[in-house]
Amino acid sequence: MKHILVVVDIQKDFVDGALGTTEAIAIVDSAAKKIREFDGDIFVTFDTHFDNYMDTAEGEKLPVPHCIKGTDGWELNEKIVEALAEKNYTSVEKITFGSTKLPKLINEVAGDADFDVTLIGLCTDICVVSNALILKAYFPENEMYVDANCCAGVTVESHKAALETMKMCQINVVGE
């Protein structure tokens, strides 16, 4: 059995930058530990926007420029970089909440092997849930996990609501 870890958007702007929260800061150490201890294939997503962000549909609804490629806020949190330093991983840039490239990349790595997927990262209620649901739709027979201790939402309430939504969609929530 192959094990796959998806590290969702633990970028500076979501931790302690433009859209950072105390809850996001609080999960970095547990996320870094999970990465260091993980034995399997790792994918790391990057929320990726450009200078025209404010002219996009997302920018109109969330008028806070963030994760602009090439800026410091687009980079991964330093503790996550350190945890990944000893690991081989695949970077996946995505221009919206969920990545449609991610299932294809996972399928290439998994081949014919049975596999499970664990997701960690930010924000539980936007990008984590989006990617978890996309992956569950692509791989309905594979076990999907979300480690709640390694995720944070925009608010505590929306984090909990996203976890409940994922449970209802047969995604295993661990670490609560």
PDB file of C-alpha atoms in Angstrom:
ATOM      1  CA  MET A   1       0.000   0.000   0.000  1.00  0.00           C
ATOM      2  CA  LYS A   2       1.277   3.430  -0.951  1.00  0.00           C
ATOM      3  CA  HIS A   3       0.737   6.360   1.360  1.00  0.00           C
ATOM      4  CA  ILE A   4       0.351   9.863  -0.018  1.00  0.00           C
ATOM      5  CA  LEU A   5       0.486  13.105   1.928  1.00  0.00           C
ATOM      6  CA  VAL A   6      -0.919  16.320   0.483  1.00  0.00           C
ATOM      7  CA  VAL A   7       0.362  19.463   2.205  1.00  0.00           C
ATOM      8  CA  VAL A   8      -2.102  22.191   1.274  1.00  0.00           C
ATOM      9  CA  ASP A   9      -0.961  25.809   1.059  1.00  0.00           C
ATOM     10  CA  ILE A  10       1.067  26.190   4.257  1.00  0.00           C
ATOM     11  CA  GLN A  11       2.401  29.417   2.801  1.00  0.00           C
ATOM     12  CA  LYS A  12       3.506  32.480   4.689  1.00  0.00           C
ATOM     13  CA  ASP A  13       0.490  34.561   3.675  1.00  0.00           C
ATOM     14  CA  PHE A  14      -1.852  31.956   5.211  1.00  0.00           C
ATOM     15  CA  VAL A  15       0.216  31.428   8.359  1.00  0.00           C
ATOM     16  CA  ASP A  16       1.256  34.870   9.554  1.00  0.00           C
ATOM     17  CA  GLY A  17       0.938  37.061   6.478  1.00  0.00           C
ATOM     18  CA  ALA A  18      -1.938  38.767   4.670  1.00  0.00           C
ATOM     19  CA  LEU A  19      -4.510  36.115   5.652  1.00  0.00           C
ATOM     20  CA  GLY A  20      -2.748  34.592   8.650  1.00  0.00           C
ATOM     21  CA  THR A  21      -4.470  33.580  11.864  1.00  0.00           C
ATOM     22  CA  THR A  22      -3.416  32.488  15.326  1.00  0.00           C
ATOM     23  CA  GLU A  23      -4.971  29.090  14.568  1.00  0.00           C
ATOM     24  CA  ALA A  24      -2.817  28.725  11.449  1.00  0.00           C
ATOM     25  CA  ILE A  25       0.318  29.606  13.405  1.00  0.00           C
ATOM     26  CA  ALA A  26      -0.673  27.016  16.012  1.00  0.00           C
ATOM     27  CA  ILE A  27      -0.754  24.067  13.545  1.00  0.00           C
ATOM     28  CA  VAL A  28       2.628  24.649  11.894  1.00  0.00           C
ATOM     29  CA  ASP A  29       4.633  22.577  14.386  1.00  0.00           C
ATOM     30  CA  SER A  30       2.281  19.594  14.184  1.00  0.00           C
ATOM     31  CA  ALA A  31       2.208  19.833  10.371  1.00  0.00           C
ATOM     32  CA  ALA A  32       6.013  19.952  10.234  1.00  0.00           C
ATOM     33  CA  LYS A  33       6.191  16.921  12.537  1.00  0.00           C
ATOM     34  CA  LYS A  34       3.710  15.028  10.353  1.00  0.00           C
ATOM     35  CA  ILE A  35       5.835  15.771   7.275  1.00  0.00           C
ATOM     36  CA  ARG A  36       9.075  14.707   8.978  1.00  0.00           C
ATOM     37  CA  GLU A  37       7.564  11.415  10.165  1.00  0.00           C
ATOM     38  CA  PHE A  38       5.687  10.610   6.947  1.00  0.00           C
ATOM     39  CA  ASP A  39       6.887   7.657   4.904  1.00  0.00           C
ATOM     40  CA  GLY A  40       5.444   7.927   1.414  1.00  0.00           C
ATOM     41  CA  ASP A  41       4.909  10.270  -1.493  1.00  0.00           C
ATOM     42  CA  ILE A  42       4.378  13.938  -0.702  1.00  0.00           C
ATOM     43  CA  PHE A  43       2.632  16.609  -2.755  1.00  0.00           C
ATOM     44  CA  VAL A  44       2.775  20.258  -1.717  1.00  0.00           C
ATOM     45  CA  THR A  45       0.241  22.698  -3.114  1.00  0.00           C
ATOM     46  CA  PHE A  46       0.875  26.387  -3.558  1.00  0.00           C
ATOM     47  CA  ASP A  47      -1.994  28.844  -3.805  1.00  0.00           C
ATOM     48  CA  THR A  48      -0.707  30.879  -6.728  1.00  0.00           C
ATOM     49  CA  HIS A  49      -1.920  34.293  -7.810  1.00  0.00           C
ATOM     50  CA  PHE A  50      -0.422  37.013  -9.957  1.00  0.00           C
ATOM     51  CA  ASP A  51      -0.307  40.808 -10.069  1.00  0.00           C
ATOM     52  CA  ASN A  52      -3.815  40.881 -11.581  1.00  0.00           C
ATOM     53  CA  TYR A  53      -5.336  39.144  -8.535  1.00  0.00           C
ATOM     54  CA  MET A  54      -7.677  42.026  -7.725  1.00  0.00           C
ATOM     55  CA  ASP A  55      -9.166  41.721 -11.241  1.00  0.00           C
ATOM     56  CA  THR A  56     -10.043  38.033 -10.792  1.00  0.00           C
ATOM     57  CA  ALA A  57     -13.340  36.594  -9.556  1.00  0.00           C
ATOM     58  CA  GLU A  58     -11.634  35.554  -6.316  1.00  0.00           C
ATOM     59  CA  GLY A  59     -10.076  38.993  -5.909  1.00  0.00           C
ATOM     60  CA  GLU A  60     -13.475  40.629  -6.241  1.00  0.00           C
ATOM     61  CA  LYS A  61     -14.924  38.450  -3.461  1.00  0.00           C
ATOM     62  CA  LEU A  62     -11.793  38.383  -1.284  1.00  0.00           C
ATOM     63  CA  PRO A  63     -10.072  41.724  -1.914  1.00  0.00           C
ATOM     64  CA  VAL A  64      -6.886  40.840  -0.030  1.00  0.00           C
ATOM     65  CA  PRO A  65      -3.905  40.244  -2.319  1.00  0.00           C
ATOM     66  CA  HIS A  66      -2.134  37.091  -1.153  1.00  0.00           C
ATOM     67  CA  CYS A  67       0.171  34.352  -2.413  1.00  0.00           C
ATOM     68  CA  ILE A  68       1.315  36.457  -5.352  1.00  0.00           C
ATOM     69  CA  LYS A  69       3.913  34.322  -7.109  1.00  0.00           C
ATOM     70  CA  GLY A  70       7.401  35.675  -6.543  1.00  0.00           C
ATOM     71  CA  THR A  71       6.563  37.395  -3.262  1.00  0.00           C
ATOM     72  CA  ASP A  72       7.629  36.311   0.210  1.00  0.00           C
ATOM     73  CA  GLY A  73       4.003  35.523   1.098  1.00  0.00           C
ATOM     74  CA  TRP A  74       3.827  32.914  -1.682  1.00  0.00           C
ATOM     75  CA  GLU A  75       6.696  30.946  -0.125  1.00  0.00           C
ATOM     76  CA  LEU A  76       6.147  28.088   2.294  1.00  0.00           C
ATOM     77  CA  ASN A  77       6.430  28.704   6.016  1.00  0.00           C
ATOM     78  CA  GLU A  78      10.037  28.236   7.172  1.00  0.00           C
ATOM     79  CA  LYS A  79       9.271  25.302   9.489  1.00  0.00           C
ATOM     80  CA  ILE A  80       7.524  23.514   6.629  1.00  0.00           C
ATOM     81  CA  VAL A  81      10.525  24.156   4.375  1.00  0.00           C
ATOM     82  CA  GLU A  82      12.792  22.646   7.038  1.00  0.00           C
ATOM     83  CA  ALA A  83      10.542  19.585   7.396  1.00  0.00           C
ATOM     84  CA  LEU A  84      10.529  19.066   3.626  1.00  0.00           C
ATOM     85  CA  ALA A  85      14.300  19.527   3.295  1.00  0.00           C
ATOM     86  CA  GLU A  86      15.020  15.808   3.729  1.00  0.00           C
ATOM     87  CA  LYS A  87      12.047  14.682   1.623  1.00  0.00           C
ATOM     88  CA  ASN A  88      11.338  14.248  -2.047  1.00  0.00           C
ATOM     89  CA  TYR A  89       8.096  15.971  -2.926  1.00  0.00           C
ATOM     90  CA  THR A  90       6.131  17.274  -5.877  1.00  0.00           C
ATOM     91  CA  SER A  91       5.096  20.940  -5.942  1.00  0.00           C
ATOM     92  CA  VAL A  92       1.685  21.713  -7.366  1.00  0.00           C
ATOM     93  CA  GLU A  93       0.778  25.305  -8.147  1.00  0.00           C
ATOM     94  CA  LYS A  94      -2.944  25.980  -8.240  1.00  0.00           C
ATOM     95  CA  ILE A  95      -4.754  29.155  -9.210  1.00  0.00           C
ATOM     96  CA  THR A  96      -7.935  28.356  -7.349  1.00  0.00           C
ATOM     97  CA  PHE A  97      -9.062  26.492  -4.249  1.00  0.00           C
ATOM     98  CA  GLY A  98      -8.749  22.952  -5.574  1.00  0.00           C
ATOM     99  CA  SER A  99      -6.245  21.465  -7.981  1.00  0.00           C
ATOM    100  CA  THR A 100      -7.467  19.465 -10.958  1.00  0.00           C
ATOM    101  CA  LYS A 101      -3.833  18.515 -11.662  1.00  0.00           C
ATOM    102  CA  LEU A 102      -3.377  16.851  -8.276  1.00  0.00           C
ATOM    103  CA  PRO A 103      -5.436  13.685  -9.002  1.00  0.00           C
ATOM    104  CA  LYS A 104      -3.560  13.110 -12.253  1.00  0.00           C
ATOM    105  CA  LEU A 105      -0.200  13.483 -10.509  1.00  0.00           C
ATOM    106  CA  ILE A 106      -1.251  11.135  -7.708  1.00  0.00           C
ATOM    107  CA  ASN A 107      -2.493   8.598 -10.239  1.00  0.00           C
ATOM    108  CA  GLU A 108       0.901   8.701 -12.012  1.00  0.00           C
ATOM    109  CA  VAL A 109       2.761   8.088  -8.741  1.00  0.00           C
ATOM    110  CA  ALA A 110       0.406   5.388  -7.491  1.00  0.00           C
ATOM    111  CA  GLY A 111       0.227   3.449 -10.732  1.00  0.00           C
ATOM    112  CA  ASP A 112      -1.574   0.158 -10.077  1.00  0.00           C
ATOM    113  CA  ALA A 113      -0.799   0.161  -6.351  1.00  0.00           C
ATOM    114  CA  ASP A 114      -3.469   0.548  -3.724  1.00  0.00           C
ATOM    115  CA  PHE A 115      -3.028   3.857  -1.888  1.00  0.00           C
ATOM    116  CA  ASP A 116      -4.476   6.176   0.685  1.00  0.00           C
ATOM    117  CA  VAL A 117      -4.256   9.947   0.916  1.00  0.00           C
ATOM    118  CA  THR A 118      -3.855  12.180   3.955  1.00  0.00           C
ATOM    119  CA  LEU A 119      -4.356  15.927   3.683  1.00  0.00           C
ATOM    120  CA  ILE A 120      -3.052  18.611   6.018  1.00  0.00           C
ATOM    121  CA  GLY A 121      -2.840  22.384   5.681  1.00  0.00           C
ATOM    122  CA  LEU A 122      -4.669  25.641   5.222  1.00  0.00           C
ATOM    123  CA  CYS A 123      -7.395  26.623   5.118  1.00  0.00           C
ATOM    124  CA  THR A 124      -9.555  23.693   6.214  1.00  0.00           C
ATOM    125  CA  ASP A 125     -12.732  25.404   5.057  1.00  0.00           C
ATOM    126  CA  ILE A 126     -11.505  26.479   1.625  1.00  0.00           C
ATOM    127  CA  CYS A 127      -8.525  24.752   0.030  1.00  0.00           C
ATOM    128  CA  VAL A 128      -8.259  21.624   2.204  1.00  0.00           C
ATOM    129  CA  VAL A 129     -11.929  20.721   1.786  1.00  0.00           C
ATOM    130  CA  SER A 130     -11.825  21.559  -1.941  1.00  0.00           C
ATOM    131  CA  ASN A 131      -8.856  19.287  -2.580  1.00  0.00           C
ATOM    132  CA  ALA A 132     -10.209  16.527  -0.338  1.00  0.00           C
ATOM    133  CA  LEU A 133     -13.514  16.471  -2.228  1.00  0.00           C
ATOM    134  CA  ILE A 134     -11.798  16.536  -5.621  1.00  0.00           C
ATOM    135  CA  LEU A 135      -9.576  13.620  -4.601  1.00  0.00           C
ATOM    136  CA  LYS A 136     -12.500  11.653  -3.155  1.00  0.00           C
ATOM    137  CA  ALA A 137     -14.405  12.174  -6.422  1.00  0.00           C
ATOM    138  CA  TYR A 138     -11.437  10.925  -8.461  1.00  0.00           C
ATOM    139  CA  PHE A 139     -10.619   8.054  -6.113  1.00  0.00           C
ATOM    140  CA  PRO A 140     -13.906   6.984  -4.454  1.00  0.00           C
ATOM    141  CA  GLU A 141     -12.596   3.568  -3.383  1.00  0.00           C
ATOM    142  CA  ASN A 142      -9.417   4.873  -1.742  1.00  0.00           C
ATOM    143  CA  GLU A 143      -9.302   5.894   1.894  1.00  0.00           C
ATOM    144  CA  MET A 144      -8.939   9.648   2.388  1.00  0.00           C
ATOM    145  CA  TYR A 145      -7.864  11.194   5.660  1.00  0.00           C
ATOM    146  CA  VAL A 146      -7.669  14.744   6.957  1.00  0.00           C
ATOM    147  CA  ASP A 147      -5.597  15.344  10.078  1.00  0.00           C
ATOM    148  CA  ALA A 148      -7.527  17.992  12.007  1.00  0.00           C
ATOM    149  CA  ASN A 149      -4.503  18.719  14.227  1.00  0.00           C
ATOM    150  CA  CYS A 150      -2.575  19.803  11.144  1.00  0.00           C
ATOM    151  CA  CYS A 151      -5.286  22.045   9.677  1.00  0.00           C
ATOM    152  CA  ALA A 152      -6.788  25.417  10.509  1.00  0.00           C
ATOM    153  CA  GLY A 153      -9.698  27.288   9.017  1.00  0.00           C
ATOM    154  CA  VAL A 154     -10.513  30.925   8.509  1.00  0.00           C
ATOM    155  CA  THR A 155     -12.386  30.677  11.814  1.00  0.00           C
ATOM    156  CA  VAL A 156     -12.656  27.938  14.410  1.00  0.00           C
ATOM    157  CA  GLU A 157     -16.325  27.511  13.502  1.00  0.00           C
ATOM    158  CA  SER A 158     -15.718  27.206   9.753  1.00  0.00           C
ATOM    159  CA  HIS A 159     -12.852  24.752  10.422  1.00  0.00           C
ATOM    160  CA  LYS A 160     -15.247  22.513  12.388  1.00  0.00           C
ATOM    161  CA  ALA A 161     -17.951  22.846   9.725  1.00  0.00           C
ATOM    162  CA  ALA A 162     -15.513  21.810   6.986  1.00  0.00           C
ATOM    163  CA  LEU A 163     -14.443  18.775   9.002  1.00  0.00           C
ATOM    164  CA  GLU A 164     -18.108  17.775   9.363  1.00  0.00           C
ATOM    165  CA  THR A 165     -18.666  18.238   5.625  1.00  0.00           C
ATOM    166  CA  MET A 166     -15.706  15.992   4.844  1.00  0.00           C
ATOM    167  CA  LYS A 167     -16.967  13.337   7.278  1.00  0.00           C
ATOM    168  CA  MET A 168     -20.324  13.363   5.490  1.00  0.00           C
ATOM    169  CA  CYS A 169     -18.461  12.740   2.218  1.00  0.00           C
ATOM    170  CA  GLN A 170     -16.745   9.646   3.676  1.00  0.00           C
ATOM    171  CA  ILE A 171     -13.407  11.318   4.295  1.00  0.00           C
ATOM    172  CA  ASN A 172     -11.861  10.136   7.556  1.00  0.00           C
ATOM    173  CA  VAL A 173     -11.119  12.979   9.961  1.00  0.00           C
ATOM    174  CA  VAL A 174      -8.404  12.060  12.465  1.00  0.00           C
ATOM    175  CA  GLY A 175      -6.693  14.006  15.223  1.00  0.00           C
ATOM    176  CA  GLU A 176      -9.747  15.779  16.596  1.00  0.00           C
TER     177      GLU A 176
END
